[in-house]
mmCIF file of N, CA and C in Angstrom:
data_model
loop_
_atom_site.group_PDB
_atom_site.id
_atom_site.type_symbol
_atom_site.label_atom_id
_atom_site.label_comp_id
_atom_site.label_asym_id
_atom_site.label_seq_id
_atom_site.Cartn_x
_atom_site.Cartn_y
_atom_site.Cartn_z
ATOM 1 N N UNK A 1 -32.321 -30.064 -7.675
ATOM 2 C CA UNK A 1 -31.237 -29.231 -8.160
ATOM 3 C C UNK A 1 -30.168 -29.163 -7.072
ATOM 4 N N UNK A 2 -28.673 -29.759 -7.773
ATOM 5 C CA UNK A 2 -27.695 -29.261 -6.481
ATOM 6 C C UNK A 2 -27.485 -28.171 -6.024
ATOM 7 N N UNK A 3 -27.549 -27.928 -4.570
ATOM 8 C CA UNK A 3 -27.147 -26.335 -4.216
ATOM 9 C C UNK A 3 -25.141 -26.606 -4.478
ATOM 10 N N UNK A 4 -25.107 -25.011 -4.747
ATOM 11 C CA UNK A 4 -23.620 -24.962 -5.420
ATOM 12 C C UNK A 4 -23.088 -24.241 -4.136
ATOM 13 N N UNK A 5 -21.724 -24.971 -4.134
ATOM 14 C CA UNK A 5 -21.050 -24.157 -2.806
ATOM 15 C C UNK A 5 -19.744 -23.728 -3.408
ATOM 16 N N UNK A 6 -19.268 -22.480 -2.581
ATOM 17 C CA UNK A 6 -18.130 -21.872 -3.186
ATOM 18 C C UNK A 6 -16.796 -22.617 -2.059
ATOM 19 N N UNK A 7 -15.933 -23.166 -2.606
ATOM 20 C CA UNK A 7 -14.092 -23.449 -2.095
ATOM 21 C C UNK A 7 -14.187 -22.110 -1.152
ATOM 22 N N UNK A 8 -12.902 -22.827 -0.584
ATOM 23 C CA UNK A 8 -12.103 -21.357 0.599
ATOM 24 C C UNK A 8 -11.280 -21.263 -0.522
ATOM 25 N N UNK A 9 -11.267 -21.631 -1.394
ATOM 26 C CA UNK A 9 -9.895 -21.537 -2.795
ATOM 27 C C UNK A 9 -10.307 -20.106 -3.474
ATOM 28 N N UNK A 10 -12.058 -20.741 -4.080
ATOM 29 C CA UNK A 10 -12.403 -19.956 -4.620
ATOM 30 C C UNK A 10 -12.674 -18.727 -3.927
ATOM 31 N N UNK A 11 -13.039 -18.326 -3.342
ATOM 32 C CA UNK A 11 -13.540 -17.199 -2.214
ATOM 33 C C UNK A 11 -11.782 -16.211 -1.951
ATOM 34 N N UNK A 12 -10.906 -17.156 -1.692
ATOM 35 C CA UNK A 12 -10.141 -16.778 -1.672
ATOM 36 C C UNK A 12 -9.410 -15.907 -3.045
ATOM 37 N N UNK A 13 -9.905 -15.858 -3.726
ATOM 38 C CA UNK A 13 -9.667 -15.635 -5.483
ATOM 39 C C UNK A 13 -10.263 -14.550 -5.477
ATOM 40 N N UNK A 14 -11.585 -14.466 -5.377
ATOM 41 C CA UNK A 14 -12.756 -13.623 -5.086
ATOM 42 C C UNK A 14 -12.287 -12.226 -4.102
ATOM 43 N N UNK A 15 -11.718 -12.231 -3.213
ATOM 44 C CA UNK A 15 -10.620 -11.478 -2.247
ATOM 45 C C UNK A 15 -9.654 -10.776 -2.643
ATOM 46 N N UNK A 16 -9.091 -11.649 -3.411
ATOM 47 C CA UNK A 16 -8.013 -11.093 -3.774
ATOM 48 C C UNK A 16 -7.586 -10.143 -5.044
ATOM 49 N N UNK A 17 -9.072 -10.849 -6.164
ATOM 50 C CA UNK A 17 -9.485 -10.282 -7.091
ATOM 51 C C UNK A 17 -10.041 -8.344 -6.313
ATOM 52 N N UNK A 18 -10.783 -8.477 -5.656
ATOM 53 C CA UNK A 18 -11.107 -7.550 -5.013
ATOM 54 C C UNK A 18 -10.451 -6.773 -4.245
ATOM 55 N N UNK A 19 -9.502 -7.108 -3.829
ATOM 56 C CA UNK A 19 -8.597 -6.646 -3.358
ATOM 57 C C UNK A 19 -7.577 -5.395 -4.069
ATOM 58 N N UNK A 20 -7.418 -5.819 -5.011
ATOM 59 C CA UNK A 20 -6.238 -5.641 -6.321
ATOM 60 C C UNK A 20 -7.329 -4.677 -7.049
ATOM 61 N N UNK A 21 -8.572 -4.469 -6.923
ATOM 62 C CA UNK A 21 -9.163 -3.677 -7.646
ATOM 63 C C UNK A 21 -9.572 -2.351 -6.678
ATOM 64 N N UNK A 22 -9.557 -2.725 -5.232
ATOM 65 C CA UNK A 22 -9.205 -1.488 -4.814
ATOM 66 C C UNK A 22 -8.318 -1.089 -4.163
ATOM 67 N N UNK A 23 -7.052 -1.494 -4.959
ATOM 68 C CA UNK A 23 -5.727 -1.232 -4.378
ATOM 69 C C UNK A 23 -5.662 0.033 -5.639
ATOM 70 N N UNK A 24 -5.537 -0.876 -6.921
ATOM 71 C CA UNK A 24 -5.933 0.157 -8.163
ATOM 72 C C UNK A 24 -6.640 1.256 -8.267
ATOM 73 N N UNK A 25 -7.568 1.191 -7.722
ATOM 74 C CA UNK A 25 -8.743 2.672 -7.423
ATOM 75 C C UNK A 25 -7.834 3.345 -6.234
ATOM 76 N N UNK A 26 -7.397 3.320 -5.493
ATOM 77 C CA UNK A 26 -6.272 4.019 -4.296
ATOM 78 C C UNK A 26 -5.106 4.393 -5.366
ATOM 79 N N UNK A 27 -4.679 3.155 -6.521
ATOM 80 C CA UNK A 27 -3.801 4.379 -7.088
ATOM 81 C C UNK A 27 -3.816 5.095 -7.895
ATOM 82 N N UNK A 28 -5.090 5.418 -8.571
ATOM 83 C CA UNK A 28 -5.614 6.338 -9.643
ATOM 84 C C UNK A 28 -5.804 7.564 -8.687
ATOM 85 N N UNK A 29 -6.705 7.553 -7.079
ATOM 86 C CA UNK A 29 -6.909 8.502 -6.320
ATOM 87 C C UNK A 29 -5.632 9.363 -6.077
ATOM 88 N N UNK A 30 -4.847 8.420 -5.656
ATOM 89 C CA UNK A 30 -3.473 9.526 -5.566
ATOM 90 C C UNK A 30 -3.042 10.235 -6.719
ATOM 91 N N UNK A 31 -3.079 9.368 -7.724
ATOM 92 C CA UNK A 31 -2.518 9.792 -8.737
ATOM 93 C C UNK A 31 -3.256 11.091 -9.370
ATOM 94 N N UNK A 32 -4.462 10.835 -9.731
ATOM 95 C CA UNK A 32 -5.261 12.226 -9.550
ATOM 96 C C UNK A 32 -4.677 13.379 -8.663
ATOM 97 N N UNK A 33 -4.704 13.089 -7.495
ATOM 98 C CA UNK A 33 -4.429 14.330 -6.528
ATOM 99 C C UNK A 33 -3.019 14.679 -6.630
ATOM 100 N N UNK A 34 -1.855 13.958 -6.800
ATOM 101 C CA UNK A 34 -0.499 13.978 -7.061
ATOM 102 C C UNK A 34 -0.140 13.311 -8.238
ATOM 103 N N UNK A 35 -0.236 14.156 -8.910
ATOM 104 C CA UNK A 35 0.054 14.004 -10.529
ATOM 105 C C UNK A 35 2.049 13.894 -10.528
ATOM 106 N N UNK A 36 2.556 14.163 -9.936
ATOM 107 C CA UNK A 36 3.833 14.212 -9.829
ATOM 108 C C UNK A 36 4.351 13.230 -9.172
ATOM 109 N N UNK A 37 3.276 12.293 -8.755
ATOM 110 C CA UNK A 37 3.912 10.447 -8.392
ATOM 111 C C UNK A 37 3.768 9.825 -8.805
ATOM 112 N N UNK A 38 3.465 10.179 -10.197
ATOM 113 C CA UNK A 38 3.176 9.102 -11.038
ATOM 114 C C UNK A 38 4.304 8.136 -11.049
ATOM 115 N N UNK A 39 5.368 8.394 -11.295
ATOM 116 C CA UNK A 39 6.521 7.258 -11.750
ATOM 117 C C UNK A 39 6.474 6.419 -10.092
ATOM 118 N N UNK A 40 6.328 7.338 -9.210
ATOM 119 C CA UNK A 40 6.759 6.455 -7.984
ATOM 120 C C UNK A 40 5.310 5.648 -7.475
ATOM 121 N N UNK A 41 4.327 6.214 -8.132
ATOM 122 C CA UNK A 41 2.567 5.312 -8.157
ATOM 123 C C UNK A 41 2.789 3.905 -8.851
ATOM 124 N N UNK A 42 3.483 4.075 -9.718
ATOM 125 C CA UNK A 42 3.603 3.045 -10.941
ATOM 126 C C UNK A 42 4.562 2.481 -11.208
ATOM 127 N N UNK A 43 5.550 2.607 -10.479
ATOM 128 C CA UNK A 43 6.698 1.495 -10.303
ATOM 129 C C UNK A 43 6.501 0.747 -9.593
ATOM 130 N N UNK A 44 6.140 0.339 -8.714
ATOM 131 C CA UNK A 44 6.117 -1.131 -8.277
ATOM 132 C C UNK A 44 4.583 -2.164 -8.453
ATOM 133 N N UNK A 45 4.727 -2.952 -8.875
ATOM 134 C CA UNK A 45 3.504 -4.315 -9.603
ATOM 135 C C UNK A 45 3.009 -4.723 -8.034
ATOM 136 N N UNK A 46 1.645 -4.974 -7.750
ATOM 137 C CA UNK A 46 1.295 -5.461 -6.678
ATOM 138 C C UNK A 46 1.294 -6.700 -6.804
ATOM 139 N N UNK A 47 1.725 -7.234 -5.228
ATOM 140 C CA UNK A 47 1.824 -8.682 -5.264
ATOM 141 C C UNK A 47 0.813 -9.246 -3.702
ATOM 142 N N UNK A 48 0.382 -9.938 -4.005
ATOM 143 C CA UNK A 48 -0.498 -10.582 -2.900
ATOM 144 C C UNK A 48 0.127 -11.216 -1.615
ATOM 145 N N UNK A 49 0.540 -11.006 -0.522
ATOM 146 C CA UNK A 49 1.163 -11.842 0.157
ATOM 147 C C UNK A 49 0.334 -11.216 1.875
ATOM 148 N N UNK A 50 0.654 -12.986 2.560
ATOM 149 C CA UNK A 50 -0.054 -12.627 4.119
ATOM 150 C C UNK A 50 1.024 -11.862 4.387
ATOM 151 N N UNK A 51 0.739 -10.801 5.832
ATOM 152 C CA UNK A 51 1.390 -9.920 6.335
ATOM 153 C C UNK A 51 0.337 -9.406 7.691
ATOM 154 N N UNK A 52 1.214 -9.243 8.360
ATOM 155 C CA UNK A 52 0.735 -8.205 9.587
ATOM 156 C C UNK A 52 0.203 -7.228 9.034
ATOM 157 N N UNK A 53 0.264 -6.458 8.163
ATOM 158 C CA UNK A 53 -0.082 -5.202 7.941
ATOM 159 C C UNK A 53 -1.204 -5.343 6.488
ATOM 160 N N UNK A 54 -2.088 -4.297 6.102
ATOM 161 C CA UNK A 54 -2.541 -4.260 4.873
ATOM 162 C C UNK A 54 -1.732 -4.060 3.454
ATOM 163 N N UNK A 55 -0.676 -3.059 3.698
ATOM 164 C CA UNK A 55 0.379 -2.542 2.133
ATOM 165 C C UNK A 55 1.556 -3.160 3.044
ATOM 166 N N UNK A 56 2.556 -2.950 2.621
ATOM 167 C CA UNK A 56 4.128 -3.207 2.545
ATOM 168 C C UNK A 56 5.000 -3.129 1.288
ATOM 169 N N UNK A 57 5.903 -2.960 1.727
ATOM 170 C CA UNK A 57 6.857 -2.596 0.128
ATOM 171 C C UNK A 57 8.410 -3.120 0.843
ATOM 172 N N UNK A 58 8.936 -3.756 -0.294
ATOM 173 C CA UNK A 58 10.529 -3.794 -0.166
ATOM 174 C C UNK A 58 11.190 -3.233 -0.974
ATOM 175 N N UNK A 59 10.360 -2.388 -2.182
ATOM 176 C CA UNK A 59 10.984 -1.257 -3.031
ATOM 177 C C UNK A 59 10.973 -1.811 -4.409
ATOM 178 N N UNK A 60 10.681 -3.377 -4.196
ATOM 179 C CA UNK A 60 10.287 -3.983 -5.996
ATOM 180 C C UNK A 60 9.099 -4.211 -6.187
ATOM 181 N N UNK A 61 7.593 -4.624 -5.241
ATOM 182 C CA UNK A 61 6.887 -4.549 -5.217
ATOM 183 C C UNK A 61 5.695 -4.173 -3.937
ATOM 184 N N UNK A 62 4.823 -3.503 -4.626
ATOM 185 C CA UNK A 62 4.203 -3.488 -3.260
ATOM 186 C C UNK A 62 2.893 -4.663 -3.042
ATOM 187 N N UNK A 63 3.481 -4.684 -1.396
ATOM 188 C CA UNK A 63 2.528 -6.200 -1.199
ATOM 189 C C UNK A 63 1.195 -5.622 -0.554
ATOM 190 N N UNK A 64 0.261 -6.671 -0.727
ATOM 191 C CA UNK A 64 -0.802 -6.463 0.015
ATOM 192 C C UNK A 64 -1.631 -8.024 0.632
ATOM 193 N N UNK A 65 -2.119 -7.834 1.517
ATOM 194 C CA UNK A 65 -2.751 -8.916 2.234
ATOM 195 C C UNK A 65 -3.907 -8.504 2.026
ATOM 196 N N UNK A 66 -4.404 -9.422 1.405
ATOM 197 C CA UNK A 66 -5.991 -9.087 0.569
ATOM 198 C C UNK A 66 -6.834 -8.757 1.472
ATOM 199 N N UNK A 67 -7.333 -10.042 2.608
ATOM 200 C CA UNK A 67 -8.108 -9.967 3.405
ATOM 201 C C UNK A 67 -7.938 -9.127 4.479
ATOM 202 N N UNK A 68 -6.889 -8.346 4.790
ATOM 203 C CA UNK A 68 -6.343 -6.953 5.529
ATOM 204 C C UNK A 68 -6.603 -5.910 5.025
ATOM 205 N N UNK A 69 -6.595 -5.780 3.394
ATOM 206 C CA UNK A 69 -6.423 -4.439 2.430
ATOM 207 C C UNK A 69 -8.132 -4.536 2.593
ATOM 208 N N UNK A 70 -8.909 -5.283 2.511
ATOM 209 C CA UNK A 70 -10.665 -4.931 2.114
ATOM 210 C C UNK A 70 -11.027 -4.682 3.592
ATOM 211 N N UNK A 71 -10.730 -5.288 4.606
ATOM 212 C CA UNK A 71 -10.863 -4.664 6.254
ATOM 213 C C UNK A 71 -10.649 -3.763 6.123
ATOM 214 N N UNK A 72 -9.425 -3.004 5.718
ATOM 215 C CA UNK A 72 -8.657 -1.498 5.681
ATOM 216 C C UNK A 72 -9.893 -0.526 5.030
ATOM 217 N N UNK A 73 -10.211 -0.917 4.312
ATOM 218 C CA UNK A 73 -11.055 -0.282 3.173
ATOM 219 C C UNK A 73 -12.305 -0.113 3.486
ATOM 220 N N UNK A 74 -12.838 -1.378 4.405
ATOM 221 C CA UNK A 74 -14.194 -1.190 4.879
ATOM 222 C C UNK A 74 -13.993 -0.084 5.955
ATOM 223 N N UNK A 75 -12.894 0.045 6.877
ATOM 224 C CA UNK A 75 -12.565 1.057 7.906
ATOM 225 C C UNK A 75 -12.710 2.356 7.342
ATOM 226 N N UNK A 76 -12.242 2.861 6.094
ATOM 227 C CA UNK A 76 -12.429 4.057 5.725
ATOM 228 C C UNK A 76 -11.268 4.648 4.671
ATOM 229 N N UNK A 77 -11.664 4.814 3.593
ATOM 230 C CA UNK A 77 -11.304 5.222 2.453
ATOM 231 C C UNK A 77 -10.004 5.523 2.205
ATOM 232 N N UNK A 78 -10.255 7.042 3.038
ATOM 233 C CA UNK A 78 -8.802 7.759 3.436
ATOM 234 C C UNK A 78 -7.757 6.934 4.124
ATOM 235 N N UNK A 79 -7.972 6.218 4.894
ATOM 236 C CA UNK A 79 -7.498 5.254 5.856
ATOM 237 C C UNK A 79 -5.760 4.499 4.814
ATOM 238 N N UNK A 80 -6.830 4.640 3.947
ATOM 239 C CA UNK A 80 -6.330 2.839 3.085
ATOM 240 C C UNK A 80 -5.323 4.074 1.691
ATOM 241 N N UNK A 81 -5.983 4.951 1.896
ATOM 242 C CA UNK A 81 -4.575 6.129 0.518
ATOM 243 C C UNK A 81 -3.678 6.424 1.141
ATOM 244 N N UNK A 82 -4.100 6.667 2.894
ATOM 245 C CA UNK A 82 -2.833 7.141 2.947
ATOM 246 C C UNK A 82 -1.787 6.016 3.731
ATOM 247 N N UNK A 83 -2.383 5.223 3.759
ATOM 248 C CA UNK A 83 -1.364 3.719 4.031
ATOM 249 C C UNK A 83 -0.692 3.436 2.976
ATOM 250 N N UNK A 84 -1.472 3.868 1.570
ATOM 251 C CA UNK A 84 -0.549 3.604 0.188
ATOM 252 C C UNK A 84 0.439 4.824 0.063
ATOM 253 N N UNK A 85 0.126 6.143 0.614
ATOM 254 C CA UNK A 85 1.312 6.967 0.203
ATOM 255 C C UNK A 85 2.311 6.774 1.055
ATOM 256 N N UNK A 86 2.200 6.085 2.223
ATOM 257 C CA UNK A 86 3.159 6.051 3.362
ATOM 258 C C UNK A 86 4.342 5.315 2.872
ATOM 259 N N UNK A 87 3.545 4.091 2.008
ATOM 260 C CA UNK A 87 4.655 3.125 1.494
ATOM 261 C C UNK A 87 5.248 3.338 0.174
ATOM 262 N N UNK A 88 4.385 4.269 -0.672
ATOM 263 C CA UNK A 88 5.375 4.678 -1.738
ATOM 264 C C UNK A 88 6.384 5.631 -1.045
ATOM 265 N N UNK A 89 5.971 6.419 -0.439
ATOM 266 C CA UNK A 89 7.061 7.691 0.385
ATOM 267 C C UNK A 89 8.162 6.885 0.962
ATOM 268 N N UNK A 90 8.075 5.629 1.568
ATOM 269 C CA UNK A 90 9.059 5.187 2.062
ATOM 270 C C UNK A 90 10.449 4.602 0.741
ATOM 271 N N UNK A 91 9.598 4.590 -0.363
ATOM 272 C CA UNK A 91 10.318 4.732 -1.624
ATOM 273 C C UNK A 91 11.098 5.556 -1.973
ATOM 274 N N UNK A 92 10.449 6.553 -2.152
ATOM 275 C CA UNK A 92 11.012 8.022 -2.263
ATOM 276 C C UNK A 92 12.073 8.272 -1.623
ATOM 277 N N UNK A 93 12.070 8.234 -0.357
ATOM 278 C CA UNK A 93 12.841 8.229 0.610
ATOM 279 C C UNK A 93 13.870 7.696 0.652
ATOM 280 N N UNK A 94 13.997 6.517 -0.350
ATOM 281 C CA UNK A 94 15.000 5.213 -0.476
ATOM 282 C C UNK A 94 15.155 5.029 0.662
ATOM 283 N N UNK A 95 14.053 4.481 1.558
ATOM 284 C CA UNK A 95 14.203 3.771 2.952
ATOM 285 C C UNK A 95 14.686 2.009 2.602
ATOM 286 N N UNK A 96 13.902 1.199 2.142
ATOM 287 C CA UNK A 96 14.237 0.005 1.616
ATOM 288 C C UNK A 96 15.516 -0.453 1.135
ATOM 289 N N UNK A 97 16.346 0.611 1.115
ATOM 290 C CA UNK A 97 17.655 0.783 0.097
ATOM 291 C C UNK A 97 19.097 1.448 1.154
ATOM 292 N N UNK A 98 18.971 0.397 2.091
ATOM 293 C CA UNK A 98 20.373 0.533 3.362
ATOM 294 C C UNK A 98 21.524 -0.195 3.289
ATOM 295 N N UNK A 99 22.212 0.379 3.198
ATOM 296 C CA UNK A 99 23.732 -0.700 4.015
ATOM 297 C C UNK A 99 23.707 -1.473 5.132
ATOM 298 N N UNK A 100 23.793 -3.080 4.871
ATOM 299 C CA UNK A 100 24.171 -3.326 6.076
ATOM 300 C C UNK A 100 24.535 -3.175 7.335
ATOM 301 N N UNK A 101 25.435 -2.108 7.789
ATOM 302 C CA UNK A 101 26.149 -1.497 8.300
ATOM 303 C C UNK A 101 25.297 -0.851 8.977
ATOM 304 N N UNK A 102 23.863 -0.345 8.657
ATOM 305 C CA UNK A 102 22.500 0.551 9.674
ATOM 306 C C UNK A 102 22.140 -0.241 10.398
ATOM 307 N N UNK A 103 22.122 0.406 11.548
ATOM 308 C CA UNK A 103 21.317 0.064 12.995
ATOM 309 C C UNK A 103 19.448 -0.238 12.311
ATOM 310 N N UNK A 104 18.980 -1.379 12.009
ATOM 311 C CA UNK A 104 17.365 -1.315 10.890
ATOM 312 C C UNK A 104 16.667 -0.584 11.970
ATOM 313 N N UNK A 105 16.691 -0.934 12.848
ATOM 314 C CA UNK A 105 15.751 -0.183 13.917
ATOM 315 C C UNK A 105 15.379 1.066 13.819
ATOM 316 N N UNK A 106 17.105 2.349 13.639
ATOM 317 C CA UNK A 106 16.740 3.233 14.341
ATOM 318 C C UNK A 106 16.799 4.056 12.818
ATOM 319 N N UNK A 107 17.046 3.092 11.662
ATOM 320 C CA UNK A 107 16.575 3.520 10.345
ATOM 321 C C UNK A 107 14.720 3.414 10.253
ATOM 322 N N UNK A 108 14.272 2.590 10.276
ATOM 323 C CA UNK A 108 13.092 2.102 10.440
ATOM 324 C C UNK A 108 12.296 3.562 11.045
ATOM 325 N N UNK A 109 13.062 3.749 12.287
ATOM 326 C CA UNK A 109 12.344 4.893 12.877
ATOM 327 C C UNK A 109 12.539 6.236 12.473
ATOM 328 N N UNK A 110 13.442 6.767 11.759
ATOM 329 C CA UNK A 110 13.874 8.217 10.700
ATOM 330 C C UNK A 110 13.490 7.674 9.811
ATOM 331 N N UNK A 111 12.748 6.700 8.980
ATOM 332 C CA UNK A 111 11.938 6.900 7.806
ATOM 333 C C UNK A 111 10.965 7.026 7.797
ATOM 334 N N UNK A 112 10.379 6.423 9.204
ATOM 335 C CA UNK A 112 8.741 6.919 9.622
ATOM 336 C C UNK A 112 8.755 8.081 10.037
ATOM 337 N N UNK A 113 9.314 8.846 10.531
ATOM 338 C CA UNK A 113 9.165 9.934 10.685
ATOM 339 C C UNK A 113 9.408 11.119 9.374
ATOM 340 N N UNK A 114 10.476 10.691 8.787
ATOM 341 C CA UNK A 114 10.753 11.557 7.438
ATOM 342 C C UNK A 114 9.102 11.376 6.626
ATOM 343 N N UNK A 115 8.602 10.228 6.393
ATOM 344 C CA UNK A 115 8.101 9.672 5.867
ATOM 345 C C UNK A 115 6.180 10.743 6.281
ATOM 346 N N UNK A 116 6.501 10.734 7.646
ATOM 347 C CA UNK A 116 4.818 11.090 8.165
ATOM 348 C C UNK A 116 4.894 12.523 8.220
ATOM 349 N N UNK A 117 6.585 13.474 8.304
ATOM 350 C CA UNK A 117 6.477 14.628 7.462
ATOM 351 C C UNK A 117 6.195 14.983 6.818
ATOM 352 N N UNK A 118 6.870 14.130 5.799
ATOM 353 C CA UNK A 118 6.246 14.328 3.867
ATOM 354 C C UNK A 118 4.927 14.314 4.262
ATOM 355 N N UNK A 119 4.022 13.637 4.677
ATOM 356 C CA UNK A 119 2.782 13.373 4.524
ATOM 357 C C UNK A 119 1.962 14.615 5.126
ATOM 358 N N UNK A 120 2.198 15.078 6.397
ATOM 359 C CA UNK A 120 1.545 16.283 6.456
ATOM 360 C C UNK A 120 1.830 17.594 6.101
ATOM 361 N N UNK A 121 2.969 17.727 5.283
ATOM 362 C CA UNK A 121 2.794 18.881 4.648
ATOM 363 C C UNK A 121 2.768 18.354 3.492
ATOM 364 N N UNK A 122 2.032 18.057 2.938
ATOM 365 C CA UNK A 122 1.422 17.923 1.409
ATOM 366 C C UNK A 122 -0.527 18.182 1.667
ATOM 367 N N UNK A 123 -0.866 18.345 3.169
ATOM 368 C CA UNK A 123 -2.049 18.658 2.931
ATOM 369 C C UNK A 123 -2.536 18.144 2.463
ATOM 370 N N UNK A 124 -2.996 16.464 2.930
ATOM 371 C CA UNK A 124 -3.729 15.997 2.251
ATOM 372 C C UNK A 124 -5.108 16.213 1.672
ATOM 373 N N UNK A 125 -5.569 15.738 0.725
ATOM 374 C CA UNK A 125 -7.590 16.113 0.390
ATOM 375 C C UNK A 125 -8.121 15.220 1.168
ATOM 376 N N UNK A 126 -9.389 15.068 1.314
ATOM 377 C CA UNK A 126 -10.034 14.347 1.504
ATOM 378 C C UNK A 126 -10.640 13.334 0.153
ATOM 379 N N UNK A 127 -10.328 11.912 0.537
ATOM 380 C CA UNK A 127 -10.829 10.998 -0.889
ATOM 381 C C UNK A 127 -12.005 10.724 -0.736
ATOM 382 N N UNK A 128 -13.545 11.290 -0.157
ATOM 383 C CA UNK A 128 -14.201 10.467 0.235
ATOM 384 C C UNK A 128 -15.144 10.229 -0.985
ATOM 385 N N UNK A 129 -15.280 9.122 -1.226
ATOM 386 C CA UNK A 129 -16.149 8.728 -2.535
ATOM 387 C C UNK A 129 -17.385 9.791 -2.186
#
């Protein structure tokens, strides 16, 4: 009997499939707990792309690096929601949404901060499965 071996194609599928399913479970969690983000939970379609980071957003979709987002996830639950509210908040915020004319830098840096405001006074819960 041949032993069956899996592609880096396939595996890679497998990842990403997985990936996208607990990107989805992160946004039902929020959405549960912040019923009032819904429109900003659910406007942007996830898209798969490599990246330095696990989430990212340019305000049309939010990206994720599969094999970063399931690391993220194995690290810890909470870890990985509130990396997703950081980047919808940066939505909210209409950070993604500058004039030319901004210094990106020292925008970059008043949206992380606006951004990690919002976040601690909303008191977060704890998500822990």
């Amino acid at each position: 009997m041949p032993h069956s071996t899996t592609s880096s194609s396939d595996a890679f599928e497998q990842a990403e499939a997985l990936a996208l399913d607990i990107a989805e479970d992160a946004r039902m969690s929020l959405m549960t707990a912040f019923r009032f983000m819904d429109v900003a939970l659910w406007h942007m379609p996830f898209r798969q792309r490599q990246m330095q980071r696990c989430l990212g957003t340019d305000g049309h979709y939010l990206y994720f690096d599969a094999l970063k987002l399931i690391e993220r996830y194995r690290g810890g639950r909470n870890e990985l929601l509130r990396d997703y509210l950081h980047c919808i908040l940066h939505c909210v915020f209409r950070h993604p949404f500058i004039d030319s004319l901004v210094d990106r830098r020292l925008w970059d840096l008043a949206a992380d901060i606006a951004v990690e405001a919002g976040i601690a006074s909303l008191e977060l819960p704890r998500f822990d499965a």
